[in-house]
Amino acid sequence: MLKWTKNEVVYQLYPQSFYDTNGDGIGDIEGITTKLDYLKSLGVGAIWICPMYDSPNRDNGYDVRNYDKLQICYGTDEQFDEMVAEAHKRNIKIIMDLVLNHTSNENPWFLQSSSSRTNDKADWYIWRDGKPDGTPPTNWGAIFGGSAWTYCQQRNQYYLHTFSPYQPDLNWQCDELKNALFAMVNRWIDRGVDGFRLDAINFIAKDLSPIVDGEINVGEYADIYPFVANKPDAHKYLAELKAATFARGCLTVGEASSATVSDALLFANELDMIFQFEHVAMDIAEDWNVKPVDIVKLKKSFAKWQNGLFGRAWNALFWENHDQPRIVTRMGDENELRESSAKMLATCMYFMQGTPFIYQGQELGMINTRFYSKNEIRDIEVRNAWTKYVDGGLLSEKEFLKRISRRSRDTARTPMCWSDGKNAGFTDGTPWIKINDKYKQINVAEQSSRSDSVLNYYKALFALRAKLSVVVDGAFKLIDEQNAHVIAYERKNVEQTIAVVCNMTAQRLSFIDERLQRGKILLTNIENNYLADGILAPYQSIVIDLES
Ligand code: NOJ
Ligand code: CA
């Protein structure tokens, strides 16, 4: 196991869309091994790989059928071990995705649990009787749509699923289940894995006694979050999990949607860091719509998390992942200013305190893939929404496709664009999901050969970051907090003070600050005279050393 440090960068890859080596149209383990040198050249210290376990793929691997078996299309055990060894040779850690809140409904554990009320695994999932009127135990809605309960004839009971019916929730109150999970995690550690990203980990404890209905504000179902998210027992279970497994020395990051700063401080007892989503939820509107981000609100959120965790916990810094649309589409410019905006957004995020996570393609300033018909869509969440909105007559097909091209998870799940060749150099076969239409302009080959590319900027940014101790341990303070166009902050430790200034708009702006203008530029995405005239170019970002 490799030891992790606080100044390294994690690269997230979506295995089915990273690189295909055998022409079946699906990325594979061999493809990851092949590209390790690319990742090394970026300055990456660890890779987080989305689930590669055996799965019916109802939710792209987040429905695990067998935790101990790799999905056949990804490759063999030998190829996996070779990938780990090759990564370690390059000092790159391997972080696996662990899905411990739920399994697939095809997992043998669930098949057994659902077969009767008396079998050995009867309590491994969450079973309840329906209401006397024949409806589910509660009115909670599942995150991917519909009721959170599904009826099972064999038991004449319902099982709980926070996500889809294909993802029944595990019962962490059951000791045998917990022990089975712990043993499985240890087997992966024994195989050389260095850490884990824990999927939906803040959902593992639920409010079930007494079990009550929620309040319905809109639609048919009540919000499930108050009953299943960030419950105190989650910490009890995680402490047990840690003692039995991660305490051996793993890097851990938990996914904790809707977690508050106080939740994060509690999770810090059990995990190295969590992903919280406040900053990437600000453009989300009802009915798959988007709205503009309020910059003042965004920077206040940054400050809240930076200061709230300072000295007590550790942030995970990210803009993108496989559940998020591309950040350039959300907050930058997709056209002439694409590269400046991509570089600015990177600067804005990655000089804060925490571990930087980047998602494949982000280092190219990739933009959302667009979808023009139903058969291009793969995501279960969107397919369910199609039934509700299009089949249900709420939105036209055209309008729905427009909205999901802005907001759906598939927008960033399409293959990595390696070159301007066939299928963006991702596969010789037929890709499992469409290729981003922009691959001829935005790809690794083109950006590697050009010194001012987004890719080379990311490399420079990570190299600079690695040299500055202030980025690791400096205190955080916003500059000009009420400014609605610029995000600026300083970081300060005993050695140094740096300032980061980001023009979040497509306009030229004046940002006069003598203290900044007396400093020395460490990094900028646009060469100009900011120090002399205080003028920021559209989407300009500058990192300034204030003490030299
Ligand atoms: C969060 C994962 O990132 C997402 O892709 C998945 O659908 C849900 N958890 C359920 O596992
Ligand atoms: Ca393949």
Coordinates of C-alpha atoms and ligand atoms in Angstrom, one line a residue:
M1 CA 0.0 0.0 0.0
L2 CA 1.3 3.5 -0.9
K3 CA 1.1 6.2 1.7
W4 CA -1.0 9.3 0.8
T5 CA 0.0 12.9 1.3
K6 CA -2.1 16.0 1.4
N7 CA -0.7 17.6 -1.7
E8 CA -1.5 15.0 -4.3
V9 CA -4.0 15.0 -7.0
V10 CA -6.6 12.3 -7.7
Y11 CA -7.8 11.6 -11.2
Q12 CA -11.2 10.0 -11.5
L13 CA -11.8 7.6 -14.4
Y14 CA -15.0 6.1 -15.7
P15 CA -13.7 2.7 -16.8
Q16 CA -16.2 2.0 -19.5
S17 CA -15.3 5.4 -21.2
F18 CA -11.6 5.7 -20.6
Y19 CA -9.8 3.5 -23.2
D20 CA -10.8 0.4 -25.0
T21 CA -8.1 -2.0 -26.0
N22 CA -10.0 -5.0 -27.4
G23 CA -12.5 -3.3 -29.7
D24 CA -15.7 -4.2 -27.9
G25 CA -16.6 -0.6 -27.5
I26 CA -16.1 -0.6 -23.7
G27 CA -13.1 0.8 -21.9
D28 CA -11.1 -1.8 -19.9
I29 CA -8.4 -2.5 -17.3
E30 CA -5.8 -2.9 -20.0
G31 CA -6.8 0.5 -21.3
I32 CA -6.1 2.0 -17.9
T33 CA -2.7 0.4 -17.6
T34 CA -1.9 1.6 -21.1
K35 CA -2.6 5.2 -20.1
L36 CA -0.8 5.3 -16.8
D37 CA 2.1 7.2 -18.3
Y38 CA -0.4 9.8 -19.5
L39 CA -1.8 10.1 -16.0
K40 CA 1.7 10.3 -14.5
S41 CA 2.6 13.1 -16.9
L42 CA -0.3 15.1 -15.6
G43 CA 1.0 15.0 -12.1
V44 CA -1.5 12.5 -10.7
G45 CA -0.8 10.7 -7.4
A46 CA -3.9 8.5 -7.3
I47 CA -6.6 7.3 -9.6
W48 CA -10.2 6.6 -8.4
I49 CA -11.9 4.1 -10.7
C50 CA -15.7 3.9 -10.8
P51 CA -17.1 0.4 -10.0
M52 CA -15.6 -2.4 -12.1
Y53 CA -17.4 -5.2 -10.2
D54 CA -19.7 -7.8 -11.7
S55 CA -23.0 -6.0 -12.3
P56 CA -26.1 -6.1 -14.5
N57 CA -25.3 -2.4 -15.1
R58 CA -28.7 -1.0 -14.4
D59 CA -26.9 2.0 -12.9
N60 CA -23.5 1.6 -14.7
G61 CA -21.9 -0.6 -12.1
Y62 CA -23.4 1.1 -9.0
D63 CA -25.5 -2.1 -8.7
V64 CA -23.0 -4.7 -7.7
R65 CA -23.9 -8.4 -8.3
N66 CA -20.7 -9.8 -6.9
Y67 CA -18.2 -7.7 -5.0
D68 CA -15.4 -10.1 -5.4
K69 CA -15.6 -10.5 -9.2
L70 CA -14.6 -8.1 -11.9
Q71 CA -17.0 -7.4 -14.6
I72 CA -15.9 -9.7 -17.5
C73 CA -15.8 -6.9 -20.1
Y74 CA -13.2 -5.0 -18.0
G75 CA -10.7 -7.8 -18.0
T76 CA -9.2 -10.6 -15.9
D77 CA -7.9 -10.8 -12.3
E78 CA -4.4 -11.0 -13.7
Q79 CA -4.9 -7.8 -15.7
F80 CA -6.2 -6.1 -12.6
D81 CA -3.2 -7.1 -10.5
E82 CA -0.9 -6.0 -13.3
M83 CA -2.6 -2.6 -13.4
V84 CA -2.1 -2.2 -9.6
A85 CA 1.6 -3.2 -9.9
E86 CA 2.2 -0.9 -12.9
A87 CA 0.4 2.0 -11.1
H88 CA 2.5 1.4 -8.0
K89 CA 5.7 1.4 -10.0
R90 CA 4.8 4.9 -11.0
N91 CA 3.9 5.9 -7.5
I92 CA 0.2 6.1 -8.4
K93 CA -2.3 4.8 -5.9
I94 CA -5.4 2.9 -6.8
I95 CA -8.7 4.0 -5.2
M96 CA -11.6 1.6 -5.8
D97 CA -15.2 2.6 -5.6
L98 CA -17.1 0.8 -2.8
V99 CA -20.8 0.6 -3.0
L100 CA -21.9 -0.4 0.5
N101 CA -25.3 1.2 0.8
H102 CA -27.0 -1.1 -1.7
T103 CA -26.3 -4.1 -4.0
S104 CA -27.9 -5.2 -7.2
N105 CA -31.2 -7.0 -7.0
E106 CA -29.4 -9.8 -8.8
N107 CA -26.8 -10.1 -6.0
P108 CA -27.1 -13.7 -4.6
W109 CA -27.4 -12.1 -1.1
F110 CA -30.5 -10.4 -2.2
L111 CA -31.9 -13.4 -4.1
Q112 CA -31.6 -15.4 -0.9
S113 CA -32.9 -12.6 1.4
S114 CA -36.0 -12.2 -0.8
S115 CA -36.7 -15.9 -0.9
S116 CA -38.4 -16.1 2.5
R117 CA -38.7 -14.4 5.9
T118 CA -36.6 -17.0 7.6
N119 CA -33.5 -17.7 5.5
D120 CA -30.0 -17.0 6.8
K121 CA -29.9 -13.6 5.0
A122 CA -33.4 -12.6 5.7
D123 CA -32.2 -9.5 7.5
W124 CA -29.5 -8.5 5.2
Y125 CA -31.8 -6.0 3.5
I126 CA -34.5 -3.7 4.8
W127 CA -37.9 -5.4 4.7
R128 CA -41.2 -4.1 6.0
D129 CA -44.8 -4.9 5.7
G130 CA -47.0 -2.7 3.6
K131 CA -49.7 -0.5 5.1
P132 CA -53.1 -2.2 5.9
D133 CA -54.5 -0.5 2.8
G134 CA -52.0 -2.4 0.6
T135 CA -49.7 0.5 -0.1
P136 CA -46.0 0.6 0.6
P137 CA -44.7 1.1 4.2
T138 CA -44.1 4.8 3.7
N139 CA -44.6 7.4 1.0
W140 CA -40.9 8.1 0.5
G141 CA -39.8 8.6 -3.0
A142 CA -36.7 6.9 -4.5
I143 CA -33.9 9.2 -5.8
F144 CA -34.2 7.8 -9.3
G145 CA -38.0 8.2 -9.3
G146 CA -41.0 6.2 -8.1
S147 CA -41.6 4.8 -4.6
A148 CA -38.6 3.9 -2.5
W149 CA -40.3 0.6 -1.7
T150 CA -40.8 -2.4 -4.0
Y151 CA -43.1 -5.3 -3.3
C152 CA -41.8 -8.9 -3.2
Q153 CA -44.3 -11.6 -3.6
Q154 CA -42.2 -14.4 -1.9
R155 CA -42.1 -12.5 1.4
N156 CA -45.3 -10.6 1.0
Q157 CA -43.2 -7.6 2.1
Y158 CA -41.6 -4.5 0.6
Y159 CA -37.8 -3.8 0.4
L160 CA -36.3 -0.3 0.7
H161 CA -34.2 1.2 -2.1
T162 CA -33.0 4.7 -1.8
F163 CA -32.1 4.8 -5.5
S164 CA -33.8 2.4 -8.0
P165 CA -35.6 -0.9 -7.4
Y166 CA -32.6 -2.6 -8.9
Q167 CA -30.5 -1.3 -6.0
P168 CA -32.0 -2.7 -2.7
D169 CA -30.5 -1.1 0.4
L170 CA -28.4 -3.2 2.7
N171 CA -29.3 -3.5 6.4
W172 CA -26.4 -2.2 8.4
Q173 CA -28.2 -3.2 11.6
C174 CA -27.4 -6.8 10.8
D175 CA -24.0 -7.9 12.1
E176 CA -23.6 -10.8 9.7
L177 CA -24.1 -8.4 6.8
K178 CA -21.5 -6.0 8.2
N179 CA -19.0 -8.7 8.7
A180 CA -19.4 -10.0 5.2
L181 CA -18.8 -6.4 3.9
F182 CA -15.8 -5.9 6.1
A183 CA -14.2 -9.2 4.9
M184 CA -14.8 -8.3 1.3
V185 CA -13.1 -4.9 1.8
N186 CA -10.1 -6.6 3.4
R187 CA -9.8 -8.9 0.4
W188 CA -9.4 -5.9 -1.9
I189 CA -6.9 -4.3 0.4
D190 CA -5.0 -7.6 0.4
R191 CA -4.9 -7.4 -3.4
G192 CA -3.0 -4.1 -3.2
V193 CA -5.7 -1.5 -3.4
D194 CA -4.7 1.8 -1.6
G195 CA -8.0 3.4 -0.9
F196 CA -11.7 3.7 -1.5
R197 CA -14.3 6.1 -2.6
L198 CA -17.4 5.2 -0.6
D199 CA -20.5 5.6 -2.7
A200 CA -23.6 7.1 -1.0
I201 CA -22.0 6.4 2.3
N202 CA -24.1 8.9 4.2
F203 CA -27.2 6.8 3.5
I204 CA -26.2 3.6 5.3
A205 CA -28.2 4.4 8.5
K206 CA -32.0 5.0 8.3
D207 CA -34.7 6.2 10.6
L208 CA -36.9 3.1 10.7
S209 CA -38.2 2.9 14.2
P210 CA -40.8 4.2 14.2
I211 CA -41.2 4.3 10.4
V212 CA -43.2 7.3 9.3
D213 CA -44.5 9.0 6.3
G214 CA -42.9 12.2 5.1
E215 CA -44.5 15.5 4.1
I216 CA -45.5 15.7 0.4
N217 CA -44.7 19.1 -1.0
V218 CA -44.8 18.4 -4.7
G219 CA -45.8 15.3 -6.7
E220 CA -46.7 11.9 -5.3
Y221 CA -43.9 11.1 -3.0
A222 CA -42.2 12.5 0.1
D223 CA -38.5 13.5 0.1
I224 CA -36.5 10.5 1.3
Y225 CA -33.5 12.5 2.5
P226 CA -34.7 13.4 6.0
F227 CA -35.2 9.7 6.8
V228 CA -32.0 8.2 5.3
A229 CA -29.3 10.9 4.9
N230 CA -26.6 11.7 7.4
K231 CA -28.1 9.9 10.4
P232 CA -26.1 9.5 13.6
D233 CA -25.8 5.8 13.3
A234 CA -23.9 6.1 10.0
H235 CA -20.9 7.2 12.1
K236 CA -21.2 4.3 14.4
Y237 CA -21.2 1.9 11.4
L238 CA -18.4 3.7 9.7
A239 CA -16.2 3.6 12.8
E240 CA -16.7 -0.2 12.9
L241 CA -15.9 -0.4 9.2
K242 CA -12.8 1.7 9.7
A243 CA -11.5 -0.3 12.6
A244 CA -12.0 -3.6 10.7
T245 CA -10.5 -2.4 7.4
F246 CA -9.3 1.1 6.5
A247 CA -7.3 1.4 9.7
R248 CA -4.7 -0.7 7.9
G249 CA -3.8 2.6 6.1
C250 CA -6.2 3.3 3.3
L251 CA -7.0 6.7 1.7
T252 CA -10.8 7.2 2.0
V253 CA -13.3 9.6 0.6
G254 CA -17.0 9.3 1.2
E255 CA -19.7 10.6 -1.0
A256 CA -22.1 12.5 1.2
S257 CA -24.7 14.5 -0.6
S258 CA -26.5 17.1 1.5
A259 CA -23.9 16.9 4.2
T260 CA -23.4 20.0 6.3
V261 CA -20.1 21.3 7.7
S262 CA -21.0 19.7 11.0
D263 CA -21.7 16.4 9.3
A264 CA -18.3 16.6 7.6
L265 CA -16.6 17.2 10.9
L266 CA -18.2 14.0 12.2
F267 CA -17.3 12.0 9.1
A268 CA -13.7 13.2 9.6
N269 CA -13.5 10.8 12.5
E270 CA -13.9 7.9 10.2
L271 CA -12.9 9.0 6.7
D272 CA -10.1 11.2 5.3
M273 CA -12.5 13.4 3.5
I274 CA -16.0 13.6 2.0
F275 CA -17.5 14.9 -1.2
Q276 CA -20.2 17.5 -0.5
F277 CA -22.1 19.0 -3.3
E278 CA -23.3 22.5 -2.3
H279 CA -21.1 24.3 -4.8
V280 CA -22.3 22.1 -7.7
A281 CA -26.0 22.3 -6.9
M282 CA -26.3 26.1 -7.4
D283 CA -27.4 26.0 -11.0
I284 CA -30.0 23.2 -10.6
A285 CA -33.6 24.2 -11.1
E286 CA -36.9 22.3 -11.1
D287 CA -37.8 19.9 -13.8
W288 CA -34.3 19.3 -15.2
N289 CA -33.8 23.0 -15.8
V290 CA -30.8 25.1 -15.0
K291 CA -30.4 28.6 -13.6
P292 CA -27.4 31.0 -13.4
V293 CA -25.0 30.6 -10.5
D294 CA -25.0 33.4 -8.0
I295 CA -21.3 34.1 -7.6
V296 CA -21.5 35.7 -4.2
K297 CA -23.4 32.7 -2.9
L298 CA -20.8 30.3 -4.5
K299 CA -17.9 32.0 -2.9
K300 CA -19.6 32.1 0.5
S301 CA -20.1 28.4 0.2
F302 CA -16.4 28.0 -0.6
A303 CA -15.5 30.1 2.5
K304 CA -17.9 28.2 4.7
W305 CA -16.3 24.9 3.8
Q306 CA -12.7 26.1 3.8
N307 CA -13.0 27.8 7.1
G308 CA -15.4 25.3 8.7
L309 CA -13.0 22.4 8.1
F310 CA -9.7 24.3 8.5
G311 CA -7.5 22.5 11.0
R312 CA -10.2 20.0 11.9
A313 CA -11.0 18.0 8.7
W314 CA -10.0 18.0 5.0
N315 CA -11.9 19.1 1.9
A316 CA -12.2 17.2 -1.4
L317 CA -12.0 19.8 -4.2
F318 CA -13.9 19.0 -7.3
W319 CA -16.0 20.5 -10.1
E320 CA -16.7 17.4 -12.1
N321 CA -17.4 13.7 -11.7
H322 CA -19.4 11.0 -13.5
D323 CA -22.7 12.4 -12.0
Q324 CA -22.0 16.1 -13.0
P325 CA -22.2 18.0 -16.3
R326 CA -19.0 19.5 -17.5
I327 CA -18.0 22.6 -15.6
V328 CA -17.1 24.6 -18.7
T329 CA -20.7 24.2 -20.0
R330 CA -22.0 25.1 -16.6
M331 CA -19.9 28.1 -15.7
G332 CA -17.6 28.9 -18.5
D333 CA -17.8 29.5 -22.2
E334 CA -18.1 26.7 -24.7
N335 CA -16.9 28.7 -27.7
E336 CA -14.1 31.2 -28.2
L337 CA -13.3 31.6 -24.6
R338 CA -13.5 27.9 -23.7
E339 CA -9.9 27.4 -23.0
S340 CA -9.6 30.6 -20.8
S341 CA -12.7 29.7 -18.9
A342 CA -11.5 26.1 -18.3
K343 CA -8.2 27.3 -17.0
M344 CA -9.8 29.9 -14.8
L345 CA -12.2 27.4 -13.3
A346 CA -9.3 25.1 -12.5
T347 CA -7.4 27.9 -10.8
C348 CA -10.4 28.9 -8.8
M349 CA -10.9 25.5 -7.4
Y350 CA -7.5 24.0 -6.9
F351 CA -5.7 26.6 -4.9
M352 CA -8.1 26.1 -2.1
Q353 CA -7.3 23.7 0.8
G354 CA -8.1 20.0 0.1
T355 CA -7.3 17.2 -2.2
P356 CA -7.9 18.0 -5.9
F357 CA -10.0 15.5 -7.8
I358 CA -10.3 15.8 -11.5
Y359 CA -12.6 13.8 -13.8
Q360 CA -11.4 12.4 -17.1
G361 CA -11.6 15.0 -19.8
Q362 CA -11.8 17.9 -17.4
E363 CA -8.1 18.4 -18.1
L364 CA -9.0 19.2 -21.7
G365 CA -11.7 21.7 -20.9
M366 CA -14.2 19.2 -22.3
I367 CA -17.8 20.4 -22.7
N368 CA -21.1 18.5 -22.4
T369 CA -22.1 15.9 -24.9
R370 CA -25.4 16.7 -26.5
F371 CA -28.2 14.2 -26.9
Y372 CA -30.6 14.3 -29.9
S373 CA -32.8 11.2 -29.4
K374 CA -33.9 8.8 -26.8
N375 CA -31.8 6.0 -28.0
E376 CA -28.6 7.9 -27.4
I377 CA -29.4 8.0 -23.6
R378 CA -28.0 5.4 -21.3
D379 CA -28.6 6.7 -17.8
I380 CA -31.4 5.1 -15.7
E381 CA -32.1 8.4 -14.0
V382 CA -32.8 10.1 -17.4
R383 CA -34.7 7.1 -18.8
N384 CA -37.0 7.2 -15.8
A385 CA -37.4 11.0 -16.2
W386 CA -38.2 10.5 -19.9
T387 CA -41.2 8.4 -18.9
K388 CA -42.4 11.0 -16.5
Y389 CA -41.8 14.1 -18.6
V390 CA -42.1 13.1 -22.3
D391 CA -44.4 10.1 -22.1
G392 CA -46.4 11.9 -19.4
G393 CA -46.8 14.9 -21.7
L394 CA -45.2 17.4 -19.4
L395 CA -42.5 18.4 -21.9
S396 CA -41.9 18.0 -25.6
E397 CA -39.2 15.6 -26.7
K398 CA -37.2 18.5 -28.0
E399 CA -37.4 20.5 -24.8
F400 CA -36.5 17.5 -22.7
L401 CA -33.5 16.6 -24.8
K402 CA -32.3 20.2 -24.6
R403 CA -32.6 20.2 -20.8
I404 CA -30.9 16.9 -20.3
S405 CA -28.1 17.9 -22.6
R406 CA -27.4 20.6 -20.0
R407 CA -27.9 18.7 -16.9
S408 CA -27.9 14.9 -17.2
R409 CA -25.2 12.6 -16.0
D410 CA -24.6 11.1 -19.5
T411 CA -23.3 14.5 -20.6
A412 CA -19.9 13.7 -19.0
R413 CA -20.0 9.9 -19.3
T414 CA -19.1 9.7 -23.0
P415 CA -15.7 8.4 -24.1
M416 CA -12.5 10.2 -23.4
C417 CA -11.3 12.0 -26.5
W418 CA -7.8 10.9 -27.2
S419 CA -7.4 12.1 -30.8
D420 CA -9.3 13.4 -33.8
G421 CA -9.3 9.9 -35.3
K422 CA -12.1 7.3 -35.5
N423 CA -14.2 7.3 -32.4
A424 CA -11.9 9.9 -30.9
G425 CA -9.2 7.2 -30.6
F426 CA -11.2 5.6 -27.8
T427 CA -12.2 2.3 -29.6
D428 CA -11.9 0.5 -32.9
G429 CA -15.3 -0.9 -32.3
T430 CA -18.7 0.6 -31.7
P431 CA -18.7 2.7 -28.5
W432 CA -21.2 1.8 -25.9
I433 CA -22.4 5.4 -25.8
K434 CA -22.0 8.2 -28.3
I435 CA -18.8 10.1 -28.7
N436 CA -18.8 13.8 -27.9
D437 CA -19.5 15.7 -31.1
K438 CA -16.5 18.1 -30.4
Y439 CA -13.8 15.4 -30.4
K440 CA -12.1 16.8 -33.5
Q441 CA -11.4 20.1 -31.7
I442 CA -11.0 18.8 -28.1
N443 CA -8.7 15.9 -27.7
V444 CA -5.5 14.8 -25.9
A445 CA -3.3 14.5 -29.0
E446 CA -4.0 18.1 -30.1
Q447 CA -3.6 19.5 -26.6
S448 CA -0.4 17.6 -25.9
S449 CA 1.3 19.2 -28.8
R450 CA 0.3 22.8 -27.9
S451 CA 2.0 24.6 -25.1
D452 CA -0.9 26.9 -24.3
S453 CA -3.5 24.1 -24.1
V454 CA -5.8 23.5 -21.2
L455 CA -4.0 20.2 -20.7
N456 CA -0.6 21.9 -20.3
Y457 CA -2.1 24.5 -18.0
Y458 CA -3.4 21.8 -15.7
K459 CA 0.1 20.3 -15.6
A460 CA 1.6 23.7 -14.8
L461 CA -1.1 24.3 -12.1
F462 CA -0.5 20.9 -10.4
A463 CA 3.3 21.4 -10.6
L464 CA 3.0 24.8 -9.0
R465 CA 0.6 23.6 -6.4
A466 CA 3.0 20.8 -5.4
K467 CA 5.7 23.4 -4.7
L468 CA 3.6 25.6 -2.4
S469 CA 3.2 24.6 1.2
V470 CA 0.7 27.5 1.6
V471 CA -1.8 25.6 -0.6
V472 CA -1.7 22.7 1.8
D473 CA -1.8 24.5 5.1
G474 CA -2.5 28.1 4.6
A475 CA -5.6 29.9 6.1
F476 CA -8.3 30.9 3.6
K477 CA -9.8 34.4 3.3
L478 CA -12.1 35.8 0.7
I479 CA -11.1 39.1 -0.9
D480 CA -13.9 41.6 -1.9
E481 CA -16.6 39.2 -0.7
Q482 CA -19.5 41.1 -2.2
N483 CA -18.1 41.3 -5.7
A484 CA -20.5 39.4 -8.0
H485 CA -18.1 39.0 -10.9
V486 CA -14.8 38.0 -9.4
I487 CA -13.9 35.2 -7.0
A488 CA -10.7 36.2 -5.2
Y489 CA -9.2 34.7 -2.1
E490 CA -5.9 34.6 -0.3
R491 CA -4.1 31.7 1.4
K492 CA -1.6 32.5 4.1
N493 CA 0.8 30.5 6.2
V494 CA 4.0 31.4 8.1
E495 CA 6.1 31.3 4.9
Q496 CA 3.9 32.9 2.3
T497 CA 0.7 34.6 1.3
I498 CA -0.7 34.0 -2.1
A499 CA -3.8 35.5 -3.7
V500 CA -6.0 33.9 -6.4
V501 CA -8.1 36.2 -8.6
C502 CA -10.7 34.8 -11.0
N503 CA -12.8 36.7 -13.4
M504 CA -16.0 34.6 -13.6
T505 CA -17.4 36.5 -16.5
A506 CA -16.9 36.9 -20.3
Q507 CA -16.3 40.7 -19.8
R508 CA -13.2 42.7 -19.2
L509 CA -13.3 44.0 -15.6
S510 CA -11.4 46.3 -13.4
F511 CA -10.2 44.8 -10.2
I512 CA -8.0 47.4 -8.5
D513 CA -6.2 46.2 -5.4
E514 CA -2.8 47.7 -4.6
R515 CA -1.8 44.9 -2.4
L516 CA -2.3 42.4 -5.2
Q517 CA -0.8 44.6 -7.8
R518 CA 2.4 44.9 -5.8
G519 CA 2.8 41.2 -5.9
K520 CA 4.5 38.8 -8.3
I521 CA 2.5 36.6 -10.7
L522 CA 3.1 32.9 -10.2
L523 CA 0.5 31.7 -12.7
T524 CA -1.9 33.2 -15.1
N525 CA -4.0 31.9 -18.0
I526 CA -3.7 35.2 -20.0
E527 CA -0.6 37.3 -20.3
N528 CA -1.5 41.0 -19.9
N529 CA -0.8 44.0 -17.7
Y530 CA -2.9 43.3 -14.7
L531 CA -0.3 44.3 -12.2
A532 CA 0.0 47.7 -13.9
D533 CA -3.6 48.5 -14.8
G534 CA -5.8 46.3 -12.6
I535 CA -7.7 45.1 -15.7
L536 CA -8.8 41.5 -15.8
A537 CA -9.4 39.9 -19.3
P538 CA -12.5 37.8 -19.8
Y539 CA -12.2 34.6 -17.6
Q540 CA -8.7 35.6 -16.6
S541 CA -7.3 34.0 -13.5
I542 CA -4.1 34.9 -11.7
V543 CA -2.2 33.4 -8.8
I544 CA -0.1 36.1 -7.1
D545 CA 2.7 35.8 -4.6
L546 CA 2.0 38.7 -2.2
E547 CA 5.2 38.8 -0.3
S548 CA 7.9 38.9 -2.8
Ligands
NOJ1 C1 -23.6 8.0 -6.4 C2 -22.9 7.5 -7.6 O1 -21.9 8.4 -7.9 C3 -24.0 7.5 -8.7 O2 -23.4 7.4 -10.0 C4 -24.9 6.4 -8.4 O3 -25.9 6.3 -9.3 C5 -25.5 6.5 -7.0 N1 -24.5 6.9 -6.0 C6 -26.1 5.2 -6.5 O4 -25.1 4.3 -6.3
CA2 CA -12.9 -3.3 -24.1

